[in-house]
XYZ file of C-alpha atoms in Angstrom:
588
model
C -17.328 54.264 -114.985
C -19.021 57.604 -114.138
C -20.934 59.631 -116.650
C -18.394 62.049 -117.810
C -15.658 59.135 -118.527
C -18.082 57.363 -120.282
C -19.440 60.640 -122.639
C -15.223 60.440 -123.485
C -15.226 57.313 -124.449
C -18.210 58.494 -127.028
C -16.480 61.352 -127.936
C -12.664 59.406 -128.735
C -14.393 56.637 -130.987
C -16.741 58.868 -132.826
C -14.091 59.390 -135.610
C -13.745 55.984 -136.105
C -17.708 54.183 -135.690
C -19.595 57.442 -136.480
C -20.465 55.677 -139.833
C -22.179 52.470 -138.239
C -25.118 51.768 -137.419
C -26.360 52.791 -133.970
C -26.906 49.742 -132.642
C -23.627 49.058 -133.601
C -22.508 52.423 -131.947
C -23.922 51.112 -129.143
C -22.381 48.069 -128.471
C -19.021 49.500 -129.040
C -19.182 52.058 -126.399
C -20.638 49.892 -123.698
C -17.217 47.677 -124.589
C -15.110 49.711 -124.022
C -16.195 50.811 -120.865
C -14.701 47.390 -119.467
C -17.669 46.669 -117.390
C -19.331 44.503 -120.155
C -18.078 41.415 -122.290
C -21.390 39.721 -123.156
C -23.550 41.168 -125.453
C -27.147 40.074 -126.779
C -27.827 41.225 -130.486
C -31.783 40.499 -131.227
C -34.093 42.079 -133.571
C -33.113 42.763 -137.483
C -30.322 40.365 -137.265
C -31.160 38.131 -140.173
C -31.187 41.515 -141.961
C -28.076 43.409 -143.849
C -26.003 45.970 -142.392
C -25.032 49.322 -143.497
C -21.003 50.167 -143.864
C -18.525 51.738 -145.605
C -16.200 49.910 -148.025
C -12.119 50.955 -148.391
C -13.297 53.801 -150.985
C -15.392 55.674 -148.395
C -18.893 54.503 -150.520
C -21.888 53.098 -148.239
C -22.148 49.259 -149.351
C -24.880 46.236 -147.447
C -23.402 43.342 -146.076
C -24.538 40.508 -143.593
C -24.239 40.992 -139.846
C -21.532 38.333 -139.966
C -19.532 39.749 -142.507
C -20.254 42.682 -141.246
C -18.966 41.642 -137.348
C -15.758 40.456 -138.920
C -15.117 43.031 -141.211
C -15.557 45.778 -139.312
C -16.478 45.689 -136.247
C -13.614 42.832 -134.881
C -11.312 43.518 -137.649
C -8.589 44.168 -135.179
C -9.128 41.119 -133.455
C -6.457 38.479 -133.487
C -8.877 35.550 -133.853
C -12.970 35.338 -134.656
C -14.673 32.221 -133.690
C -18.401 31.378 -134.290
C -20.512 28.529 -133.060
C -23.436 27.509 -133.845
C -25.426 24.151 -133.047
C -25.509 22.962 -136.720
C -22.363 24.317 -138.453
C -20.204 23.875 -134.874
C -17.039 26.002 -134.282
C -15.973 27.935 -137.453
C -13.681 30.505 -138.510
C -13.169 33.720 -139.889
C -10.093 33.417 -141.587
C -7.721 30.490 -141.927
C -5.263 32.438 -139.004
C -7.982 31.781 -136.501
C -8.410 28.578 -137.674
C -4.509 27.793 -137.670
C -4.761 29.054 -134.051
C -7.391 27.275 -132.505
C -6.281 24.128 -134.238
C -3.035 24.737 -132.327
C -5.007 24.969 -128.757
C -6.502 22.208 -129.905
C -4.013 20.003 -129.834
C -2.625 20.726 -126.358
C -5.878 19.813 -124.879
C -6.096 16.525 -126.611
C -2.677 15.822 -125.391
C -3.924 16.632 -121.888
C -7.211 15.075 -121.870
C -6.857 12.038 -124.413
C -9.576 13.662 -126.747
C -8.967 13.884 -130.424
C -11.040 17.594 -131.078
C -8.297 18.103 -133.615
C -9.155 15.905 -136.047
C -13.205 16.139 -135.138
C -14.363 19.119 -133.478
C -17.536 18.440 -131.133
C -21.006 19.846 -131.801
C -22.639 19.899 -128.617
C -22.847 22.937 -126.267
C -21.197 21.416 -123.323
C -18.387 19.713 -125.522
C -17.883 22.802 -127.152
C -18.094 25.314 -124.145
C -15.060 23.549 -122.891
C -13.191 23.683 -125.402
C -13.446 27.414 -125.906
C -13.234 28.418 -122.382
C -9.958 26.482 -122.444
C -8.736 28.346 -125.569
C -9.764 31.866 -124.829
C -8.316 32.018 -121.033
C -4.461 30.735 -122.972
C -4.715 33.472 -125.115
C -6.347 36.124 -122.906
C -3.725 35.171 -120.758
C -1.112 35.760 -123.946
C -2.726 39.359 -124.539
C -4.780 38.398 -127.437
C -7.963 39.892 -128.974
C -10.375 37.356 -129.483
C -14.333 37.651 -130.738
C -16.787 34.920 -130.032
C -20.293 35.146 -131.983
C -22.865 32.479 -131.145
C -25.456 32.258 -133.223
C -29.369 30.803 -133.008
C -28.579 31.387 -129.328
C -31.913 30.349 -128.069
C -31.231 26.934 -129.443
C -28.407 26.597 -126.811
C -30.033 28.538 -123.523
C -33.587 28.445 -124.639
C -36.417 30.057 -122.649
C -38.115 27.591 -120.260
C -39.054 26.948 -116.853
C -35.700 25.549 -114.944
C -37.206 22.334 -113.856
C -37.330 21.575 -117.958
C -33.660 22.283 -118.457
C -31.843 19.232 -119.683
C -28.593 18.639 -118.221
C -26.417 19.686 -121.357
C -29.362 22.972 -121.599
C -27.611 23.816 -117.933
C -24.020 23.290 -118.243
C -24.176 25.870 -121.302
C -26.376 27.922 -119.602
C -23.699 28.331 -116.319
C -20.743 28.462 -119.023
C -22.332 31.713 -120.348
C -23.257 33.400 -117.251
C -19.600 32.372 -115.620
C -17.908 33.781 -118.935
C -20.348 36.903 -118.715
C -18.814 37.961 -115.145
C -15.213 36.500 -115.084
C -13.035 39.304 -114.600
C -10.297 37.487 -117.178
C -13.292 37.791 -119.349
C -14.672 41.230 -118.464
C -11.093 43.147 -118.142
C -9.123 41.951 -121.183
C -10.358 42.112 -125.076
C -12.625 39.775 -125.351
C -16.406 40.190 -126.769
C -18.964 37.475 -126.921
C -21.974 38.018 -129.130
C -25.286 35.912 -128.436
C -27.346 36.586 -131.538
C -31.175 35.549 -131.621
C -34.064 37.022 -133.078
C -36.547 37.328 -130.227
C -35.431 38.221 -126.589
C -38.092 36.289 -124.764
C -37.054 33.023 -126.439
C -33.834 33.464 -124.430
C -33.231 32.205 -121.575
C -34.271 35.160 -118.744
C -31.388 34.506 -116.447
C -28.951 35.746 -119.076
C -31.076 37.893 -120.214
C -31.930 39.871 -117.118
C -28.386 39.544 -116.026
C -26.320 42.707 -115.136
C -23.390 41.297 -116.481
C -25.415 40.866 -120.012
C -25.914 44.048 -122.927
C -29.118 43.514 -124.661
C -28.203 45.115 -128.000
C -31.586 46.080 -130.172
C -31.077 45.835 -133.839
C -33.875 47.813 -135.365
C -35.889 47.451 -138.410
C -35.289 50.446 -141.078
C -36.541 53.282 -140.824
C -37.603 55.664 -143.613
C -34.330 57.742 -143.857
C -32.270 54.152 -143.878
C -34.595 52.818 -146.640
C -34.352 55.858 -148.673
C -30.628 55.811 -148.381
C -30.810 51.980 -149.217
C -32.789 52.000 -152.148
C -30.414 55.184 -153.873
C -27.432 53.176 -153.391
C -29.069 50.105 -155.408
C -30.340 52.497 -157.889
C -26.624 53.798 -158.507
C -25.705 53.522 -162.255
C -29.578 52.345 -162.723
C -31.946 54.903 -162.015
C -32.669 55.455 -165.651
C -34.104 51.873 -165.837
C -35.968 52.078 -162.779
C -38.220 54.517 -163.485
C -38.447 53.692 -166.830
C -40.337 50.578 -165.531
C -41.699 52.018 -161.925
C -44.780 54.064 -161.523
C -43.074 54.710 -157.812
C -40.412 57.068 -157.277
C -37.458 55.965 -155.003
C -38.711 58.572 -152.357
C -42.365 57.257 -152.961
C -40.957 53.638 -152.457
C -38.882 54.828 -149.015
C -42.431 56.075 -147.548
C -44.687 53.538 -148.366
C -42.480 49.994 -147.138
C -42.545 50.777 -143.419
C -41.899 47.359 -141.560
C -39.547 46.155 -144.289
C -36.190 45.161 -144.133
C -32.920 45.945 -146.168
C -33.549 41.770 -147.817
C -37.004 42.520 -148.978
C -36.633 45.794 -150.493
C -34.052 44.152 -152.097
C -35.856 41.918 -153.737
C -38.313 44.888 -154.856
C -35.807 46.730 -156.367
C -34.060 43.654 -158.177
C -37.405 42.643 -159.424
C -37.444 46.171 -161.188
C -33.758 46.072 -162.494
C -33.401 42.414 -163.470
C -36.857 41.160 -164.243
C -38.446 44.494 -165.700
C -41.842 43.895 -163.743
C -43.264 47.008 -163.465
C -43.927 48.224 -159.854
C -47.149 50.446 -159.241
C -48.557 50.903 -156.294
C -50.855 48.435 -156.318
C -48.124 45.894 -156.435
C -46.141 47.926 -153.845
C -49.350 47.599 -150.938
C -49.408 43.877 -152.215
C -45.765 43.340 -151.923
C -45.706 45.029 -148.219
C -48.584 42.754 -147.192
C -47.065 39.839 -148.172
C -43.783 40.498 -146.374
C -45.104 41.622 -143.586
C -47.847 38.640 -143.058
C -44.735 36.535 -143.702
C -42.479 37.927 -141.474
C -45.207 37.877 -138.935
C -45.347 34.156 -138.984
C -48.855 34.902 -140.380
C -50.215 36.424 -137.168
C -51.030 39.996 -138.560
C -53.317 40.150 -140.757
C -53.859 43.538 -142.669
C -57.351 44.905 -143.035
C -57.998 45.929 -146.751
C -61.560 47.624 -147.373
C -63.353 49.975 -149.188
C -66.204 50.404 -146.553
C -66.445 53.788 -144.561
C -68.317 54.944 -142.119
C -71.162 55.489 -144.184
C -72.046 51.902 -144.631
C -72.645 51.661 -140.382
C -75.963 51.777 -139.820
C -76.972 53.937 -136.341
C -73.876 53.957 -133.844
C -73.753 57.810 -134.805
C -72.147 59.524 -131.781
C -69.503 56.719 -131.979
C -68.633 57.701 -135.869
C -68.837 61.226 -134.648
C -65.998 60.494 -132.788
C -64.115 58.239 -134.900
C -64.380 60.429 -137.839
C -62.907 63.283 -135.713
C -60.230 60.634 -134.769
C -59.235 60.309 -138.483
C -58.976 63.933 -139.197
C -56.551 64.286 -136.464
C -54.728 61.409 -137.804
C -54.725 62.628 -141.704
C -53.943 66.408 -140.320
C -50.535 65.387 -138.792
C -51.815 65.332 -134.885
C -50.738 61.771 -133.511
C -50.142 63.979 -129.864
C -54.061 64.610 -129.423
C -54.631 60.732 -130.235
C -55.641 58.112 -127.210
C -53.669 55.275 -126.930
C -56.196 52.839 -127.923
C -59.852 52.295 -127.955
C -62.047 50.124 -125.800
C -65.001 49.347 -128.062
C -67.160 46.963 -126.272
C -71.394 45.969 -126.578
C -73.531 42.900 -126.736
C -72.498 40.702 -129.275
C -73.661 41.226 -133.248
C -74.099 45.108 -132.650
C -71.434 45.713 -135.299
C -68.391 46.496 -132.966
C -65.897 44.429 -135.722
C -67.636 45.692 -138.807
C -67.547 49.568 -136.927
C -63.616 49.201 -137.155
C -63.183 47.569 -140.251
C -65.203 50.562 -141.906
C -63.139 53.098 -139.705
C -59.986 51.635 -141.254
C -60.723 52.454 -144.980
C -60.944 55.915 -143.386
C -58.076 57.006 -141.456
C -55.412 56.987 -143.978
C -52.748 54.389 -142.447
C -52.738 50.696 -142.832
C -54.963 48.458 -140.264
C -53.810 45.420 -138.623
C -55.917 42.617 -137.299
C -53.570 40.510 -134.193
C -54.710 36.837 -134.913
C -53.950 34.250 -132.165
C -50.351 34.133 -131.578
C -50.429 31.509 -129.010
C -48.987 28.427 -128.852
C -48.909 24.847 -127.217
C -44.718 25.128 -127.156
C -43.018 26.716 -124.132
C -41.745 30.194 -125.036
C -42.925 30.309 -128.513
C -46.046 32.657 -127.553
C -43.904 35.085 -125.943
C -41.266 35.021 -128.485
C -44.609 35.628 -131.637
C -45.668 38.953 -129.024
C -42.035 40.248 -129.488
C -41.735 40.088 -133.375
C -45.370 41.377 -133.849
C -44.913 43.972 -131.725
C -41.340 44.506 -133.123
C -42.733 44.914 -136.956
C -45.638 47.563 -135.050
C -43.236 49.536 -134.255
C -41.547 50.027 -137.478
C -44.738 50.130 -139.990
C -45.684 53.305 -138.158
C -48.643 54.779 -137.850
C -50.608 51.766 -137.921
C -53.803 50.861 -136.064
C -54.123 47.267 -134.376
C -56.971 45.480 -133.908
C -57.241 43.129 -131.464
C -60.828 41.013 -131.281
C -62.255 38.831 -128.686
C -59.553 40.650 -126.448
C -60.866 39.878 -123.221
C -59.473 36.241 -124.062
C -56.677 36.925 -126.507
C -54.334 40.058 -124.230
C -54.246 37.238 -120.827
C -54.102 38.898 -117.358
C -51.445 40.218 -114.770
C -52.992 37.266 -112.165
C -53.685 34.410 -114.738
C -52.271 30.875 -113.664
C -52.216 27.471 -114.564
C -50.186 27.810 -117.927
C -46.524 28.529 -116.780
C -46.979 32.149 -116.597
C -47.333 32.856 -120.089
C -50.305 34.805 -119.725
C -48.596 36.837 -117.419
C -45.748 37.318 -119.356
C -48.041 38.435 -122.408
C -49.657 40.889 -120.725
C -46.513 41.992 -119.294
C -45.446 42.495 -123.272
C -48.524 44.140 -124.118
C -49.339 46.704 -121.260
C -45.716 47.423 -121.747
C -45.786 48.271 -125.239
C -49.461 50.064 -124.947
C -48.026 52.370 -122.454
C -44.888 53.505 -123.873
C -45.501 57.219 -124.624
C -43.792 57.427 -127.820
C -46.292 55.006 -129.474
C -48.756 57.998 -128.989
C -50.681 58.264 -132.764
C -48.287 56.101 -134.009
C -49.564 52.574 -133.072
C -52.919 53.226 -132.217
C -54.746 49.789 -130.486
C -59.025 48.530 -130.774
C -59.661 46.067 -128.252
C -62.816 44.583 -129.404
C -64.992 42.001 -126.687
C -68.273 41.848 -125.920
C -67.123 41.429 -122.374
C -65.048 44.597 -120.661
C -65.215 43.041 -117.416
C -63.685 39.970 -118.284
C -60.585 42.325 -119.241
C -57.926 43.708 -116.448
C -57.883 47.056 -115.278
C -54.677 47.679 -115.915
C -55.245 47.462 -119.879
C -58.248 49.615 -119.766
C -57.046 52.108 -117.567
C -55.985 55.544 -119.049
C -52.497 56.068 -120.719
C -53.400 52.674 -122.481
C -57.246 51.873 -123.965
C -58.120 55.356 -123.045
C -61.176 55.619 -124.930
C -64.046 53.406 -124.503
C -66.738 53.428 -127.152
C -70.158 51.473 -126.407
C -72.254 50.555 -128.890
C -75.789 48.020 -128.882
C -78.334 47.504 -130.221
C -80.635 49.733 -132.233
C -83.281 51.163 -129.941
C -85.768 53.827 -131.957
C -87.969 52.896 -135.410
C -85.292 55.250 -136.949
C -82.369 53.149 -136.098
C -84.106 50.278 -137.013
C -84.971 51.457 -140.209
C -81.438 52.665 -141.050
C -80.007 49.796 -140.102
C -82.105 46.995 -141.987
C -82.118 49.460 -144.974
C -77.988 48.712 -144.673
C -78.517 44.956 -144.404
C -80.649 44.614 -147.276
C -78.451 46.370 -149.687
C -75.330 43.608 -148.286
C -78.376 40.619 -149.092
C -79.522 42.395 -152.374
C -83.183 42.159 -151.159
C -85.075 45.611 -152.461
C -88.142 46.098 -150.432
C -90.178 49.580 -149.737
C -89.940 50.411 -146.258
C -93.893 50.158 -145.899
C -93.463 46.420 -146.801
C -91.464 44.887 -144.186
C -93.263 42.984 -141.356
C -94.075 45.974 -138.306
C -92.210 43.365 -136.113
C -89.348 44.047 -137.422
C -89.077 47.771 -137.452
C -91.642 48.859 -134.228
C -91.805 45.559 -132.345
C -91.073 44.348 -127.993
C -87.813 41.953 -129.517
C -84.553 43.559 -130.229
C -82.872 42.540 -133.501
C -79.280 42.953 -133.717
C -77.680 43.573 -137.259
C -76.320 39.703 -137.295
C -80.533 38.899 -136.516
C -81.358 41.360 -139.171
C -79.182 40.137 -142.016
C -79.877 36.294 -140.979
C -83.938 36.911 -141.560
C -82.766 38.811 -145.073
C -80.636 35.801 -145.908
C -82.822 33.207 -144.799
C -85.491 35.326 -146.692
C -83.763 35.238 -149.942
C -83.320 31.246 -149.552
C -87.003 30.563 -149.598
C -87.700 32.699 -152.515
C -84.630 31.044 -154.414
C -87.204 28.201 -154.845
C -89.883 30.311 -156.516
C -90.397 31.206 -159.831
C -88.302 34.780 -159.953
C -86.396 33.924 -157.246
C -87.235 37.535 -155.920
C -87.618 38.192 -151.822
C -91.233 39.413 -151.422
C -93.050 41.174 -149.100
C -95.213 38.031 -147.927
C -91.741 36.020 -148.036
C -90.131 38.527 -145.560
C -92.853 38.254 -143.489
C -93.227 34.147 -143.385
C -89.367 34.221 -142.590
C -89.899 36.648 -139.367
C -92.982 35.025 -138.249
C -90.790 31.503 -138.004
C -87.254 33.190 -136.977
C -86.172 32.105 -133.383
C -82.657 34.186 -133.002
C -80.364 32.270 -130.235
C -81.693 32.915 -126.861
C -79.090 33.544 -124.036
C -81.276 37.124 -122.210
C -78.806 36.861 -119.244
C -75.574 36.988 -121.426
C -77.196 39.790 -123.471
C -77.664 41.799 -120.479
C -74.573 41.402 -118.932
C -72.921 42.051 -122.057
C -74.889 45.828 -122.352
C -74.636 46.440 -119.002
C -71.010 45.634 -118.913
C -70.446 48.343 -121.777
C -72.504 50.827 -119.478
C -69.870 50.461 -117.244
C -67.518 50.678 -119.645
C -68.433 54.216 -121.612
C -65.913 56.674 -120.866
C -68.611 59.247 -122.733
C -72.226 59.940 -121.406
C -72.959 61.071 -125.010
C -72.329 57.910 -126.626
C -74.889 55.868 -124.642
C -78.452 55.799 -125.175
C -80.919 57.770 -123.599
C -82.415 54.889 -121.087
C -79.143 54.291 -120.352
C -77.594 57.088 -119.606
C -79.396 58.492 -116.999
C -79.326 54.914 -115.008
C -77.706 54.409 -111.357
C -74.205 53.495 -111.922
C -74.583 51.567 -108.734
C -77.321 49.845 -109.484
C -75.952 48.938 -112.574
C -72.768 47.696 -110.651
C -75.299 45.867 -108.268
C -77.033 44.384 -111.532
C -73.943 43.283 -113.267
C -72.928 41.394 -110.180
C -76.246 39.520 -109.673
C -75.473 38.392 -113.097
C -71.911 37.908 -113.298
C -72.745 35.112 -110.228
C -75.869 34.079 -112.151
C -73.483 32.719 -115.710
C -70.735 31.616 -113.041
């Protein structure tokens, strides 16, 4: 169908699905092109739907009800299938119907599906393909919706396809191109939350419409939440400290069911929601919904707590003005922070998140042992990202958690995650909006492809402090975290002036370890003499090649000649290459 037929096919249905949703919209217009008859609905779809009921008012229903109601209402039969409920019915007509079908093909093939319908994909396939080509033959309308579809074509490598897994998996590709199918008015619905747990043949297919269901965004939920406050807005703020609009703003990444159950807890339990609950509320759904992979980052640290690193809070703090001015456009994609390990690269972006004014997410380890399930945790994470925005991700230990474009030896699904993720990182609308820190202490462990600009486009190196100044500031940090008050002029010269490097994890280990010892002494207080005893007998982890690597690495690294220290900067970057290479070999 060429462009222009297709734009009138938008333009004659308008009057009647200009009030559904436009994923909804969506589907419907690829139907009735002819060209489609298999649709994929993923996303949202556990979630209500917005309609209209006979009276013209907006009113939430399920996507079921919502499919039959509305959408297929002038079908002459809706079936549904799923693997635990089996073949059921919209209404007792398509019931009668079937039933009827039903009985010829027991007569023909000596089953008795009339009186026991089967359960099992392949059972069940062949019954409905044997009921819907009689009546698309007859001129009927017919609507098939199977639900929990990745239960019945399930992502997996075809040589772990059980036989039953592949006779339902040709049944829906054959139904998805059959021109009876295709050319008469017919629509099959495949409904599952996450696209990569489906099997990718069907998926990929040209004869298959992936049909995104999205997550709310702020205009829905504001429209939600005044048509549950209809007839009780009075009692709603009479025990709310936040105003419907308030409410709409601050719930990004929730659905239609959980601000439900906000509202309801207002009107029918008369717990009073401030905003304080509201953050606490949002965190829980959201940590929930994420299968507990995200994990939000709540502190009241700034930047002002990081000792030293002070070209790199330059630019962060520059980073959060943009952000809190309305600028996401003159934002990088995401941030490469990388330097030897207990330099303070996690605790740097913990303190930049009480600073930017959006919420911070932490991406725990969403892999798993099961086929598929990885890929399908990557797709809902990155599905809630996408509607809580803005929202910064951080991603630790990245070099290990993101996987690589030429990883082997686990199915693929390392490839396929960093397929997900480079995908995602690039997509220029996520510009300011979902904003990623990949945090490792080794850069070159990670692909290019990640760190290469249009994705982690800034790359921040920190170590480890290198001046008396930086020492100073720093240890003067880490003693107020221990509670050990010392004058400068009585800690151990070592310490402040001395050959060995301390890092702020050495630092705050001597302070702890400090503060054991004088535990056992009469005022328990952390002395001068104790603080120097403890440094005299500290022996921090040695590993010199690792360490080195590790700085040199973030040499490379630095996209910004300011932000690295003075011996550094003026080095030979291809000596440096030449000395990270010598070492690289040297750890294997």
């Amino acid at each position: 169908m060429s462009a222009t037929s297709e734009q009138e096919v938008t333009d004659a249905l308008q009057p009647f699905i200009g009030h559904y949703p436009n994923w909804a919209q969506e589907l419907a217009r690829k139907y009735f092109t002819k060209t489609v008859a298999e649709f994929i609905l993923h996303g949202d779809v556990r979630d209500l739907v917005p309609t209209k009921d006979r009276d013209g008012n907006t009113t939430y229903v399920g996507l079921h009800s919502f499919l039959v109601d509305d959408l297929f209402a002038a079908r002459d039969a809706v079936l549904f299938y799923d693997r635990s409920a089996g073949i059921h019915f919209a209404d007792d007509a398509s019931r009668a119907d079937f039933s009827r079908a039903v009985s010829g093909y027991d007569s023909i093939f000596g089953t008795d599906y009339q009186n026991k319908l089967p359960k099992e994909p392949s059972q069940v396939f062949q019954l409905l393909e044997n009921y819907l080509r009689l009546r698309l033959s007859d001129g009927k309308r017919i609507a098939l919706v199977i639900d929990y579809a990745e239960t019945i074509a399930p992502m997996a490598e075809a040589s772990m396809y059980s036989a039953e897994d592949r006779r339902a998996l040709v049944f829906l590709q054959k139904w998805s191109r059959d021109p009876l199918f295709v050319e008469n008015d017919l629509t099959i619905c495949l409904i599952t939350e996450n696209l990569t747990d489906l099997n990718q043949q069907l998926v990929q297919s040209p004869h298959t419409a992936e049909i995104h269901v999205p997550i709310p965004d702020e205009d829905d939920r504001k429209r939600f939440i005044d048509t549950s406050l209809v007839g009780s807005r009075s009692t709603f703020d009479a025990h709310s400290d936040v105003s419907p609009s308030n409410l709409a703003q601050n719930t990004a990444g929730l659905n239609y069911t959980q601000l439900r159950s906000i509202v309801a807890d207002v009107l029918e339990n008369k717990n009073r929601l401030t905003f304080e609950t509201l953050s606490e509320l949002k965190k829980e759904f959201i940590e929930a919904e994420a299968y507990g992979l995200l994990e939000f980052i709540e502190t009241d640290y700034s930047l002002d707590l990081v000792a030293g690193h002070n070209e790199a809070k330059q630019h962060l703090r520059q980073a959060a003005r943009a952000l809190r001015a309305g600028r996401p456009d003159v934002m990088p994609m995401g941030y490469l922070i990388s330097g030897p390990v207990g330099c303070g690269k996690t605790f740097l972006i913990t303190c930049f998140a009480g600073e930017i004014g959006i919420p911070m997410v932490k991406l725990k380890n969403f892999r798993s042992q099961w086929q598929g399930v990885t890929e399908g945790n990557l797709e809902k994470i990155l599905n809630l990202l996408s509607a809580m925005t803005p929202v910064a991700v951080m991603i630790d230990e990245a070099d290990a958690a993101l996987g690589d474009r030429d990883a082997s030896g686990d199915s693929g699904v390392s490839q396929r995650v960093f397929s997900q993720i480079v995908s995602f990182m690039s997509n220029p609308k996520n510009r300011g909006r979902v904003i990623f820190f990949l945090v490792t202490a080794r850069p070159d462990l990670m692909p290019v492809d990640l760190k290469r600009q249009g994705r982690a486009e800034e790359h921040i190196a920190l170590f480890y402090p290198n001046t008396r100044a930086d020492r100073e500031e720093l240890l003067q940090v880490m003693m107020r975290r221990t509670n050990v008050d010392l004058p400068m002029e009585d800690v151990p010269e070592e310490l402040l002036d001395g050959d060995r490097t301390y890092s702020g994890a050495d630092m705050e280990a001597i302070l702890t370890r400090a503060s054991f010892r004088a535990a056992g002494r009469e005022d328990g207080t952390v002395t001068a003499d104790i603080l120097a005893e403890t440094v005299r007998d500290f022996i921090p982890p040695t590993y010199p090649t690792e360490i080195e690597l590790q700085k040199l690495a973030a040499v490379l690294e630095c996209t910004s000649r300011d932000l690295l220290p003075t011996k550094y900067r003026d080095m030979d970057r291809a000596e440096v290459v030449r000395r990270v290479k010598e070492l690289q070999h040297e750890i294997g």
